[in-house]
mmCIF file of C-alpha atoms in Angstrom:
data_model
loop_
_atom_site.group_PDB
_atom_site.id
_atom_site.type_symbol
_atom_site.label_atom_id
_atom_site.label_comp_id
_atom_site.label_asym_id
_atom_site.label_seq_id
_atom_site.Cartn_x
_atom_site.Cartn_y
_atom_site.Cartn_z
ATOM 1 C CA MET A 444 -10.857 -17.715 -8.885
ATOM 2 C CA HIS A 445 -13.979 -19.136 -7.372
ATOM 3 C CA GLY A 446 -13.399 -22.611 -5.993
ATOM 4 C CA MET A 447 -9.629 -22.277 -5.871
ATOM 5 C CA LYS A 448 -7.960 -25.332 -4.362
ATOM 6 C CA ARG A 449 -5.936 -25.104 -1.149
ATOM 7 C CA ALA A 450 -2.664 -25.867 -2.919
ATOM 8 C CA GLN A 451 -3.302 -23.113 -5.466
ATOM 9 C CA LEU A 452 -4.233 -20.685 -2.714
ATOM 10 C CA LEU A 453 -1.059 -21.529 -0.799
ATOM 11 C CA LYS A 454 1.004 -20.922 -3.940
ATOM 12 C CA LEU A 455 -0.716 -17.585 -4.408
ATOM 13 C CA PHE A 456 0.060 -16.596 -0.817
ATOM 14 C CA VAL A 457 3.730 -17.536 -1.320
ATOM 15 C CA ALA A 458 3.782 -15.641 -4.606
ATOM 16 C CA SER A 459 2.238 -12.605 -2.872
ATOM 17 C CA ALA A 460 4.977 -12.734 -0.233
ATOM 18 C CA GLY A 461 7.611 -12.835 -2.987
ATOM 19 C CA LEU A 462 5.881 -9.957 -4.722
ATOM 20 C CA GLY A 463 5.920 -7.990 -1.469
ATOM 21 C CA LEU A 464 9.663 -8.589 -1.169
ATOM 22 C CA ILE A 465 10.207 -7.130 -4.632
ATOM 23 C CA ILE A 466 7.877 -4.177 -3.957
ATOM 24 C CA GLY A 467 9.704 -3.337 -0.731
ATOM 25 C CA MET A 468 13.103 -3.343 -2.456
ATOM 26 C CA THR A 469 11.991 -1.362 -5.528
ATOM 27 C CA THR A 470 10.198 1.203 -3.344
ATOM 28 C CA ASP A 471 13.346 1.599 -1.272
ATOM 29 C CA LEU A 472 15.429 2.142 -4.412
ATOM 30 C CA PHE A 473 13.014 4.687 -5.850
ATOM 31 C CA ILE A 474 12.735 6.739 -2.659
ATOM 32 C CA ARG A 475 16.507 6.681 -2.236
ATOM 33 C CA ALA A 476 16.894 7.789 -5.862
ATOM 34 C CA ILE A 477 14.593 10.756 -5.169
ATOM 35 C CA ARG A 478 16.435 11.695 -1.964
ATOM 36 C CA PHE A 479 19.839 11.357 -3.641
ATOM 37 C CA GLY A 480 18.807 13.426 -6.668
ATOM 38 C CA SER A 481 17.333 16.136 -4.446
ATOM 39 C CA HIS A 482 20.472 16.217 -2.294
ATOM 40 C CA VAL A 483 22.748 16.591 -5.316
ATOM 41 C CA LEU A 484 20.635 19.170 -7.140
ATOM 42 C CA LEU A 485 19.231 21.245 -4.294
ATOM 43 C CA SER A 486 21.239 20.759 -1.110
ATOM 44 C CA ASN A 487 24.666 20.794 -2.759
ATOM 45 C CA TRP A 488 23.961 23.414 -5.395
ATOM 46 C CA THR A 489 21.457 25.931 -4.082
ATOM 47 C CA VAL A 490 22.096 26.106 -0.324
ATOM 48 C CA GLY A 491 24.476 28.896 0.560
ATOM 49 C CA THR A 492 24.456 30.486 -2.900
ATOM 50 C CA ALA A 493 23.443 34.111 -3.368
ATOM 51 C CA GLY A 494 21.107 33.222 -6.194
ATOM 52 C CA ARG A 495 19.311 30.358 -4.470
ATOM 53 C CA ALA A 496 15.848 31.495 -5.634
ATOM 54 C CA TRP A 497 17.008 31.686 -9.242
ATOM 55 C CA ALA A 498 18.641 28.271 -8.914
ATOM 56 C CA VAL A 499 15.332 26.808 -7.725
ATOM 57 C CA VAL A 500 13.511 28.395 -10.666
ATOM 58 C CA GLY A 501 16.165 27.194 -13.102
ATOM 59 C CA LEU A 502 16.129 23.620 -11.834
ATOM 60 C CA SER A 503 12.337 23.566 -11.918
ATOM 61 C CA ALA A 504 12.324 24.867 -15.489
ATOM 62 C CA ALA A 505 14.829 22.153 -16.498
ATOM 63 C CA ALA A 506 12.622 19.534 -14.832
ATOM 64 C CA GLY A 507 9.633 20.912 -16.739
ATOM 65 C CA LEU A 508 11.573 20.522 -19.989
ATOM 66 C CA ALA A 509 12.375 16.902 -19.088
ATOM 67 C CA MET A 510 8.712 16.279 -18.276
ATOM 68 C CA GLY A 511 7.695 17.810 -21.613
ATOM 69 C CA MET A 512 10.087 15.501 -23.443
ATOM 70 C CA CYS A 513 8.539 12.509 -21.661
ATOM 71 C CA VAL A 514 5.068 13.655 -22.736
ATOM 72 C CA LYS A 515 6.310 14.111 -26.318
ATOM 73 C CA PHE A 516 7.919 10.699 -26.631
ATOM 74 C CA PHE A 517 5.906 8.531 -24.219
ATOM 75 C CA GLY A 518 2.478 10.184 -24.058
ATOM 76 C CA THR A 519 0.459 11.104 -20.979
ATOM 77 C CA ASN A 520 -2.452 9.867 -18.854
ATOM 78 C CA ASP A 521 -5.208 12.484 -18.938
ATOM 79 C CA ASP A 522 -7.977 10.213 -17.674
ATOM 80 C CA GLY A 523 -8.121 10.853 -13.929
ATOM 81 C CA ILE A 524 -5.868 12.581 -11.417
ATOM 82 C CA GLY A 525 -2.983 10.933 -9.577
ATOM 83 C CA PHE A 526 -3.690 7.350 -8.513
ATOM 84 C CA ASP A 527 -6.969 7.316 -10.471
ATOM 85 C CA ALA A 528 -4.994 7.924 -13.669
ATOM 86 C CA VAL A 529 -2.908 4.811 -12.961
ATOM 87 C CA LEU A 530 -6.025 2.661 -12.455
ATOM 88 C CA ALA A 531 -7.588 4.070 -15.622
ATOM 89 C CA ALA A 532 -4.424 3.214 -17.577
ATOM 90 C CA VAL A 533 -4.454 -0.366 -16.267
ATOM 91 C CA LYS A 534 -8.059 -0.822 -17.379
ATOM 92 C CA GLN A 535 -7.385 0.725 -20.768
ATOM 93 C CA ASP A 536 -4.115 -1.095 -21.509
ATOM 94 C CA GLY A 537 -5.121 -4.386 -19.906
ATOM 95 C CA GLY A 538 -1.892 -4.463 -17.935
ATOM 96 C CA LEU A 539 0.891 -2.338 -16.532
ATOM 97 C CA GLY A 540 4.046 -2.544 -18.580
ATOM 98 C CA LEU A 541 7.074 -0.491 -19.564
ATOM 99 C CA ALA A 542 4.876 2.012 -21.395
ATOM 100 C CA GLN A 543 3.359 3.111 -18.081
ATOM 101 C CA ILE A 544 6.742 3.136 -16.355
ATOM 102 C CA LYS A 545 7.996 5.610 -18.968
ATOM 103 C CA ARG A 546 4.746 7.557 -19.020
ATOM 104 C CA ILE A 547 4.490 7.992 -15.240
ATOM 105 C CA VAL A 548 7.758 7.208 -13.442
ATOM 106 C CA LEU A 549 10.184 8.870 -15.870
ATOM 107 C CA ASN A 550 7.764 11.763 -16.265
ATOM 108 C CA THR A 551 7.512 12.425 -12.525
ATOM 109 C CA TYR A 552 11.076 11.827 -11.360
ATOM 110 C CA PRO A 553 12.553 15.183 -12.552
ATOM 111 C CA GLY A 554 9.812 17.050 -10.684
ATOM 112 C CA LEU A 555 10.205 15.002 -7.526
ATOM 113 C CA VAL A 556 13.956 15.604 -7.285
ATOM 114 C CA THR A 557 13.705 19.352 -7.991
ATOM 115 C CA GLY A 558 10.953 20.017 -5.455
ATOM 116 C CA ALA A 559 7.811 20.198 -7.597
ATOM 117 C CA SER A 560 4.665 20.244 -5.469
ATOM 118 C CA ILE A 561 3.543 16.743 -6.432
ATOM 119 C CA GLY A 562 3.302 13.487 -4.523
ATOM 120 C CA PRO A 563 5.192 10.243 -5.197
ATOM 121 C CA GLU A 564 2.132 7.984 -4.958
ATOM 122 C CA SER A 565 1.470 7.617 -8.711
ATOM 123 C CA PRO A 566 5.001 6.491 -9.659
ATOM 124 C CA LEU A 567 5.254 4.284 -6.560
ATOM 125 C CA VAL A 568 2.041 2.360 -7.230
ATOM 126 C CA THR A 569 2.995 2.200 -10.914
ATOM 127 C CA ILE A 570 6.302 0.559 -9.999
ATOM 128 C CA ALA A 571 4.457 -1.858 -7.695
ATOM 129 C CA GLY A 572 1.912 -2.665 -10.399
ATOM 130 C CA TYR A 573 4.688 -3.235 -12.916
ATOM 131 C CA CYS A 574 6.299 -5.700 -10.498
ATOM 132 C CA GLY A 575 2.990 -7.576 -10.339
ATOM 133 C CA ASN A 576 2.682 -7.504 -14.124
ATOM 134 C CA LEU A 577 6.239 -8.811 -14.584
ATOM 135 C CA PHE A 578 5.813 -11.421 -11.845
ATOM 136 C CA ALA A 579 2.682 -12.802 -13.528
ATOM 137 C CA LYS A 580 4.391 -13.014 -16.921
ATOM 138 C CA LEU A 581 7.374 -14.834 -15.447
ATOM 139 C CA LEU A 582 4.937 -17.359 -13.970
ATOM 140 C CA LYS A 583 3.144 -17.563 -17.351
ATOM 141 C CA ALA A 584 -0.120 -16.663 -15.639
ATOM 142 C CA SER A 585 -3.453 -16.454 -17.426
ATOM 143 C CA ARG A 586 -5.080 -13.120 -18.292
ATOM 144 C CA GLN A 587 -7.269 -13.286 -15.178
ATOM 145 C CA GLN A 588 -4.284 -14.144 -12.987
ATOM 146 C CA LEU A 589 -2.286 -11.288 -14.539
ATOM 147 C CA MET A 590 -4.887 -8.735 -13.457
ATOM 148 C CA ALA A 591 -5.040 -10.384 -10.027
ATOM 149 C CA PHE A 592 -1.264 -10.008 -9.562
ATOM 150 C CA ILE A 593 -1.419 -6.364 -10.655
ATOM 151 C CA THR A 594 -4.230 -5.756 -8.160
ATOM 152 C CA ILE A 595 -2.310 -7.478 -5.367
ATOM 153 C CA ALA A 596 0.791 -5.435 -6.224
ATOM 154 C CA LEU A 597 -1.159 -2.168 -6.268
ATOM 155 C CA GLY A 598 -2.569 -2.992 -2.837
ATOM 156 C CA GLY A 599 0.912 -3.803 -1.596
ATOM 157 C CA GLY A 600 2.278 -0.559 -3.028
ATOM 158 C CA ILE A 601 -0.409 1.496 -1.303
ATOM 159 C CA GLY A 602 0.414 -0.264 1.974
ATOM 160 C CA VAL A 603 4.078 0.690 1.738
ATOM 161 C CA LEU A 604 3.140 4.204 0.633
ATOM 162 C CA VAL A 605 1.098 4.992 3.762
ATOM 163 C CA ASP A 606 3.139 2.775 6.112
ATOM 164 C CA SER A 607 0.311 0.310 6.783
ATOM 165 C CA PRO A 608 -0.384 -3.143 5.290
ATOM 166 C CA VAL A 609 -4.156 -2.777 5.622
ATOM 167 C CA ALA A 610 -4.520 0.432 3.576
ATOM 168 C CA GLY A 611 -4.818 -1.419 0.253
ATOM 169 C CA PRO A 612 -7.270 -4.021 1.587
ATOM 170 C CA ILE A 613 -9.478 -1.237 2.994
ATOM 171 C CA LEU A 614 -9.444 0.387 -0.429
ATOM 172 C CA PHE A 615 -10.415 -2.914 -2.081
ATOM 173 C CA ALA A 616 -13.116 -3.575 0.503
ATOM 174 C CA GLU A 617 -14.781 -0.255 -0.339
ATOM 175 C CA GLN A 618 -14.123 -0.482 -4.074
ATOM 176 C CA PRO A 619 -14.174 -4.194 -4.999
ATOM 177 C CA PRO A 620 -11.900 -5.018 -7.955
ATOM 178 C CA THR A 621 -14.227 -7.763 -9.286
ATOM 179 C CA VAL A 622 -17.861 -8.844 -9.052
ATOM 180 C CA ASP A 623 -16.855 -12.142 -7.422
ATOM 181 C CA LYS A 624 -17.043 -11.803 -3.606
ATOM 182 C CA SER A 625 -14.740 -14.741 -2.924
ATOM 183 C CA ALA A 626 -12.167 -13.393 -5.390
ATOM 184 C CA ASN A 627 -12.328 -9.970 -3.738
ATOM 185 C CA LEU A 628 -11.770 -11.515 -0.305
ATOM 186 C CA MET A 629 -8.784 -13.417 -1.646
ATOM 187 C CA LEU A 630 -7.366 -10.209 -3.146
ATOM 188 C CA VAL A 631 -7.778 -8.445 0.211
ATOM 189 C CA PHE A 632 -5.722 -11.063 2.045
ATOM 190 C CA THR A 633 -3.066 -11.509 -0.637
ATOM 191 C CA SER A 634 -2.558 -7.746 -0.960
ATOM 192 C CA MET A 635 -2.242 -7.624 2.837
ATOM 193 C CA ILE A 636 0.541 -10.216 2.629
ATOM 194 C CA ALA A 637 2.297 -8.258 -0.125
ATOM 195 C CA ALA A 638 1.986 -4.986 1.805
ATOM 196 C CA SER A 639 3.165 -6.523 5.093
ATOM 197 C CA ILE A 640 6.240 -8.123 3.550
ATOM 198 C CA GLY A 641 6.903 -5.053 1.411
ATOM 199 C CA PHE A 642 6.702 -2.656 4.352
ATOM 200 C CA ALA A 643 8.848 -4.943 6.522
ATOM 201 C CA VAL A 644 11.543 -5.069 3.826
ATOM 202 C CA TYR A 645 11.277 -1.319 3.256
ATOM 203 C CA LYS A 646 11.727 -0.602 6.943
ATOM 204 C CA PHE A 647 14.501 -3.191 7.327
ATOM 205 C CA LEU A 648 16.470 -1.465 4.567
ATOM 206 C CA GLY A 649 16.240 1.761 6.576
ATOM 207 C CA ALA A 650 14.504 3.867 3.957
ATOM 208 C CA PRO A 651 12.623 6.933 5.264
ATOM 209 C CA LEU A 652 8.921 6.532 6.007
ATOM 210 C CA LEU A 653 6.806 8.568 3.632
ATOM 211 C CA THR A 654 4.190 9.753 6.095
ATOM 212 C CA GLY A 655 6.661 9.835 8.987
ATOM 213 C CA ASP A 656 5.510 10.854 12.456
ATOM 214 C CA LYS A 657 2.152 12.338 13.342
ATOM 215 C CA LEU A 658 1.493 15.408 11.204
ATOM 216 C CA VAL A 659 -1.319 16.733 13.399
ATOM 217 C CA PRO A 660 -0.775 18.313 16.859
ATOM 218 C CA ALA A 661 -1.678 16.302 19.959
ATOM 219 C CA TYR A 662 -5.422 16.176 20.590
ATOM 220 C CA GLY A 663 -6.722 16.962 24.078
ATOM 221 C CA GLY A 664 -9.771 14.708 23.845
ATOM 222 C CA LEU A 665 -13.158 14.497 22.156
ATOM 223 C CA GLN A 666 -15.921 16.878 23.185
ATOM 224 C CA ALA A 667 -19.464 16.882 21.800
ATOM 225 C CA ILE A 668 -19.069 20.370 20.331
ATOM 226 C CA HIS A 669 -16.106 19.137 18.286
ATOM 227 C CA LEU A 670 -18.487 17.050 16.182
ATOM 228 C CA LEU A 671 -20.293 20.235 15.178
ATOM 229 C CA TYR A 672 -16.967 21.877 14.365
ATOM 230 C CA GLY A 673 -16.080 18.874 12.202
ATOM 231 C CA LEU A 674 -19.385 19.199 10.365
ATOM 232 C CA ALA A 675 -18.825 22.904 9.657
ATOM 233 C CA VAL A 676 -15.144 22.639 8.678
ATOM 234 C CA GLY A 677 -16.004 19.623 6.522
ATOM 235 C CA LEU A 678 -18.168 21.901 4.365
ATOM 236 C CA LEU A 679 -15.252 24.287 3.902
ATOM 237 C CA GLY A 680 -12.915 21.399 3.103
ATOM 238 C CA THR A 681 -15.301 19.919 0.539
ATOM 239 C CA ALA A 682 -15.722 23.287 -1.164
ATOM 240 C CA PHE A 683 -11.941 23.719 -1.272
ATOM 241 C CA GLY A 684 -11.447 20.163 -2.565
ATOM 242 C CA LEU A 685 -13.966 20.748 -5.360
ATOM 243 C CA PHE A 686 -12.178 23.969 -6.309
ATOM 244 C CA PHE A 687 -8.791 22.212 -6.223
ATOM 245 C CA LYS A 688 -10.065 19.453 -8.498
ATOM 246 C CA PHE A 689 -11.709 21.986 -10.809
ATOM 247 C CA LEU A 690 -8.488 23.994 -11.017
ATOM 248 C CA ILE A 691 -6.407 20.950 -12.023
ATOM 249 C CA LEU A 692 -8.899 20.061 -14.755
ATOM 250 C CA PHE A 693 -9.194 23.715 -15.819
ATOM 251 C CA VAL A 694 -5.416 23.988 -16.245
ATOM 252 C CA ARG A 695 -5.387 20.689 -18.134
ATOM 253 C CA ARG A 696 -8.128 21.839 -20.521
ATOM 254 C CA SER A 697 -6.602 25.294 -20.960
ATOM 255 C CA LEU A 698 -3.187 23.910 -21.874
ATOM 256 C CA ARG A 699 -4.502 21.421 -24.431
ATOM 257 C CA ARG A 700 -4.042 24.112 -27.075
ATOM 258 C CA PHE A 701 -0.311 23.532 -26.564
ATOM 259 C CA ALA A 702 -0.606 19.747 -26.935
ATOM 260 C CA HIS A 703 1.567 19.829 -30.057
ATOM 261 C CA HIS A 704 4.277 21.731 -28.176
ATOM 262 C CA PRO A 705 4.731 19.614 -25.024
ATOM 263 C CA ILE A 706 8.334 20.692 -24.415
ATOM 264 C CA SER A 707 7.463 24.399 -24.458
ATOM 265 C CA LYS A 708 4.455 23.689 -22.283
ATOM 266 C CA GLY A 709 6.638 21.745 -19.852
ATOM 267 C CA LEU A 710 9.049 24.677 -19.651
ATOM 268 C CA GLY A 711 6.188 27.036 -18.782
ATOM 269 C CA VAL A 712 4.850 24.657 -16.150
ATOM 270 C CA GLY A 713 8.328 24.283 -14.636
ATOM 271 C CA LEU A 714 8.768 28.056 -14.438
ATOM 272 C CA VAL A 715 5.461 28.567 -12.602
ATOM 273 C CA VAL A 716 6.218 25.740 -10.173
ATOM 274 C CA GLY A 717 9.749 27.065 -9.624
ATOM 275 C CA VAL A 718 8.600 30.619 -8.926
ATOM 276 C CA CYS A 719 6.130 29.342 -6.322
ATOM 277 C CA GLY A 720 8.907 27.328 -4.667
ATOM 278 C CA ALA A 721 11.300 30.276 -4.750
ATOM 279 C CA ILE A 722 8.735 32.506 -3.041
ATOM 280 C CA ALA A 723 8.081 29.996 -0.246
ATOM 281 C CA PRO A 724 10.287 26.884 0.202
ATOM 282 C CA LEU A 725 7.479 25.211 2.202
ATOM 283 C CA VAL A 726 5.590 24.977 -1.107
ATOM 284 C CA MET A 727 8.274 22.671 -2.514
ATOM 285 C CA PHE A 728 8.240 18.840 -2.540
ATOM 286 C CA ASP A 729 5.282 16.607 -1.685
ATOM 287 C CA GLY A 730 4.336 18.453 1.514
ATOM 288 C CA SER A 731 4.573 15.851 4.294
ATOM 289 C CA ALA A 732 7.874 17.023 5.810
ATOM 290 C CA GLN A 733 6.897 20.615 5.079
ATOM 291 C CA LEU A 734 3.626 20.217 7.014
ATOM 292 C CA ALA A 735 5.518 18.757 9.979
ATOM 293 C CA SER A 736 7.733 21.868 9.961
ATOM 294 C CA LEU A 737 4.701 24.130 9.670
ATOM 295 C CA VAL A 738 2.972 22.466 12.631
ATOM 296 C CA ASP A 739 6.115 22.704 14.773
ATOM 297 C CA ASN A 740 6.368 26.443 14.067
ATOM 298 C CA ALA A 741 2.677 27.280 13.692
ATOM 299 C CA SER A 742 2.835 30.117 16.237
ATOM 300 C CA LYS A 743 5.271 31.978 13.964
ATOM 301 C CA TYR A 744 2.793 32.126 11.068
ATOM 302 C CA SER A 745 -0.020 34.659 10.832
ATOM 303 C CA LEU A 746 -3.430 33.917 9.377
ATOM 304 C CA LEU A 747 -2.466 35.596 6.096
ATOM 305 C CA ALA A 748 0.804 33.636 5.933
ATOM 306 C CA LEU A 749 -1.045 30.320 6.345
ATOM 307 C CA LEU A 750 -3.583 31.268 3.680
ATOM 308 C CA GLY A 751 -0.754 32.407 1.410
ATOM 309 C CA LEU A 752 1.088 29.091 1.744
ATOM 310 C CA ALA A 753 -2.081 27.150 0.921
ATOM 311 C CA LEU A 754 -2.741 29.391 -2.091
ATOM 312 C CA LEU A 755 0.814 29.106 -3.423
ATOM 313 C CA ARG A 756 0.756 25.313 -3.147
ATOM 314 C CA LEU A 757 -2.689 25.256 -4.766
ATOM 315 C CA ILE A 758 -1.311 27.169 -7.754
ATOM 316 C CA SER A 759 1.875 25.091 -7.897
ATOM 317 C CA THR A 760 0.220 21.673 -7.609
ATOM 318 C CA SER A 761 -2.660 22.509 -9.967
ATOM 319 C CA THR A 762 -0.207 23.809 -12.563
ATOM 320 C CA ALA A 763 2.052 20.768 -12.200
ATOM 321 C CA LEU A 764 -0.687 18.112 -12.338
ATOM 322 C CA GLY A 765 -2.758 19.959 -14.926
ATOM 323 C CA GLY A 766 0.304 20.799 -17.011
ATOM 324 C CA GLY A 767 1.645 17.308 -17.598
ATOM 325 C CA TYR A 768 3.272 15.909 -14.459
ATOM 326 C CA GLN A 769 1.932 12.445 -13.602
ATOM 327 C CA GLY A 770 2.551 12.711 -9.863
ATOM 328 C CA GLY A 771 0.021 12.384 -7.063
ATOM 329 C CA ASN A 772 -2.252 14.888 -5.378
ATOM 330 C CA ILE A 773 -2.606 13.192 -1.958
ATOM 331 C CA PHE A 774 0.461 14.549 -0.167
ATOM 332 C CA PRO A 775 0.179 18.121 -1.521
ATOM 333 C CA SER A 776 -3.506 18.215 -0.549
ATOM 334 C CA ILE A 777 -2.568 17.108 2.984
ATOM 335 C CA PHE A 778 -0.262 20.136 3.268
ATOM 336 C CA MET A 779 -2.898 22.521 1.917
ATOM 337 C CA SER A 780 -5.567 21.065 4.190
ATOM 338 C CA GLY A 781 -3.253 21.245 7.185
ATOM 339 C CA ALA A 782 -2.356 24.880 6.483
ATOM 340 C CA LEU A 783 -6.019 25.814 6.031
ATOM 341 C CA GLY A 784 -6.954 23.929 9.203
ATOM 342 C CA LEU A 785 -4.340 25.931 11.108
ATOM 343 C CA ALA A 786 -5.764 29.073 9.512
ATOM 344 C CA VAL A 787 -9.249 28.175 10.773
ATOM 345 C CA HIS A 788 -7.806 27.684 14.257
ATOM 346 C CA ALA A 789 -5.978 31.035 14.036
ATOM 347 C CA MET A 790 -9.194 32.785 13.012
ATOM 348 C CA LEU A 791 -11.463 30.840 15.405
ATOM 349 C CA PRO A 792 -9.245 29.776 18.348
ATOM 350 C CA PHE A 793 -12.098 27.906 20.048
ATOM 351 C CA ILE A 794 -11.836 25.265 17.286
ATOM 352 C CA PRO A 795 -8.867 23.046 18.255
ATOM 353 C CA ALA A 796 -6.161 22.867 15.589
ATOM 354 C CA PRO A 797 -6.306 19.023 15.330
ATOM 355 C CA VAL A 798 -10.097 19.157 14.790
ATOM 356 C CA ALA A 799 -9.826 21.791 12.066
ATOM 357 C CA MET A 800 -6.903 20.048 10.341
ATOM 358 C CA VAL A 801 -8.322 16.514 10.133
ATOM 359 C CA SER A 802 -11.752 17.836 9.135
ATOM 360 C CA PHE A 803 -10.162 19.712 6.248
ATOM 361 C CA MET A 804 -7.924 16.776 5.299
ATOM 362 C CA ALA A 805 -10.643 14.120 5.267
ATOM 363 C CA SER A 806 -13.177 16.228 3.360
ATOM 364 C CA VAL A 807 -10.663 17.350 0.712
ATOM 365 C CA MET A 808 -9.471 13.766 0.212
ATOM 366 C CA TYR A 809 -13.059 12.543 -0.125
ATOM 367 C CA VAL A 810 -13.529 14.791 -3.171
ATOM 368 C CA PHE A 811 -10.744 12.924 -4.986
ATOM 369 C CA THR A 812 -11.239 9.506 -3.377
ATOM 370 C CA PRO A 813 -14.914 9.077 -2.406
ATOM 371 C CA LEU A 814 -14.162 6.171 -0.065
ATOM 372 C CA PRO A 815 -14.973 7.300 3.510
ATOM 373 C CA LEU A 816 -13.378 4.387 5.376
ATOM 374 C CA PHE A 817 -10.137 4.724 3.419
ATOM 375 C CA CYS A 818 -10.060 8.498 4.057
ATOM 376 C CA ILE A 819 -10.634 8.054 7.793
ATOM 377 C CA PHE A 820 -7.998 5.318 8.013
ATOM 378 C CA LEU A 821 -5.440 7.396 6.111
ATOM 379 C CA PHE A 822 -5.748 10.402 8.414
ATOM 380 C CA THR A 823 -5.989 8.341 11.581
ATOM 381 C CA GLU A 824 -2.478 7.165 10.695
ATOM 382 C CA ILE A 825 -1.134 10.726 10.887
ATOM 383 C CA SER A 826 -3.321 12.092 13.685
ATOM 384 C CA SER A 827 -5.166 10.332 16.523
ATOM 385 C CA PHE A 828 -7.670 7.501 16.920
ATOM 386 C CA THR A 829 -9.861 9.770 19.066
ATOM 387 C CA LEU A 830 -10.367 12.111 16.097
ATOM 388 C CA ILE A 831 -12.274 9.486 14.079
ATOM 389 C CA PRO A 832 -15.751 10.802 15.102
ATOM 390 C CA VAL A 833 -14.711 14.305 14.017
ATOM 391 C CA MET A 834 -13.531 13.014 10.637
ATOM 392 C CA ALA A 835 -16.757 11.049 10.242
ATOM 393 C CA MET A 836 -18.824 14.200 10.736
ATOM 394 C CA ALA A 837 -16.628 16.109 8.270
ATOM 395 C CA LEU A 838 -17.207 13.389 5.675
ATOM 396 C CA VAL A 839 -20.958 13.415 6.334
ATOM 397 C CA SER A 840 -21.132 17.145 5.596
ATOM 398 C CA GLY A 841 -18.974 16.655 2.512
ATOM 399 C CA TYR A 842 -21.193 13.840 1.271
ATOM 400 C CA LEU A 843 -24.347 15.918 1.778
ATOM 401 C CA LEU A 844 -22.819 18.904 -0.020
ATOM 402 C CA ASN A 845 -21.893 16.675 -2.970
ATOM 403 C CA ILE A 846 -25.449 15.304 -3.107
ATOM 404 C CA ILE A 847 -26.911 18.832 -3.055
ATOM 405 C CA LEU A 848 -24.547 20.041 -5.799
ATOM 406 C CA LYS A 849 -25.317 17.026 -8.010
ATOM 407 C CA THR A 850 -29.051 17.589 -7.530
ATOM 408 C CA LEU A 851 -28.757 21.268 -8.487
ATOM 409 C CA ARG A 852 -26.579 20.374 -11.472
ATOM 410 C CA HIS A 853 -29.227 18.021 -12.897
ATOM 411 C CA GLN A 854 -32.157 20.355 -12.375
ATOM 412 C CA PRO A 855 -33.710 21.668 -15.619
#
């Protein structure tokens, strides 16, 4: 793309705007399909019934069966977790076609509508990437242009996902898609166009925002001691994030013995996820709305209750993602981090709840997505601009802990 003419660049910008329009509409349809399915299956069926807990378990088991059938007939992405698995599939397949739609979107939908503790980010960016793939083929683009359109679409999808058109470009700036600097800069701006148009369309259609309002309590203002708190809580968050990642991979490895029985395995996964949801409804769904409810009623929860919620969601999400669901880990990890941050505040009241929560969130996210600027931007969106120095210190401690662990791991 080096040396692209002005006319070609203008066409690409127009194409990116058109791609954003499609991404906004398809995202709206998918989110509405999730909300509608959840309303029909959960709100209409389980609310007000004497056996609500058993209904939740039954629906989750049925969703697990559906997921197992998708794994049996369409395969699965075991390389990476959440969004990383999508990127790995694009690199391996050299595109993003119907195979990935079936492997990720159809796989995840039953879990999303029945309240499985997984995020919608993987299917959403897969749908966006498929739009880019289809758009490029309709334009009879070259192989290089095809990958460019997929990249632009992925950036646009991320922007709609976190309600900001610059999220994807920040991701690309920290993790350049190509070795060509001018091409990377072009991809940053075109993905920004796609995300801006996509988010505008999404909001115009009145679909619910995924991250919604601020998920962190109001922050009183930065104090020097808060940086030290961020450093300390960042160590806890990194340790938890490493354990969370290990647990997902451990479940995945442990269940490989049942690889030839994906439907039975899916049933077992659905039962575990359903039992967790029946025990505590706040463990159900992706976790964003549930965290908002938890924050609003934080005074009603004891330290043990907060730790219990985090543990239940840890078990549920690790089982779901390790057991075959192709959903995302971002939103569930935000809930777990938020609950653990509130637990730190309950145990050590001198650490403000917003400081503890964002320190946990940023450091846990860094374990899965080692891109500090992207992590800080993501959690600034749901907290406060004045908490950025605290998040930076949390990421510093997380980075240092990772370096120490890698050094120890490679020692003879």
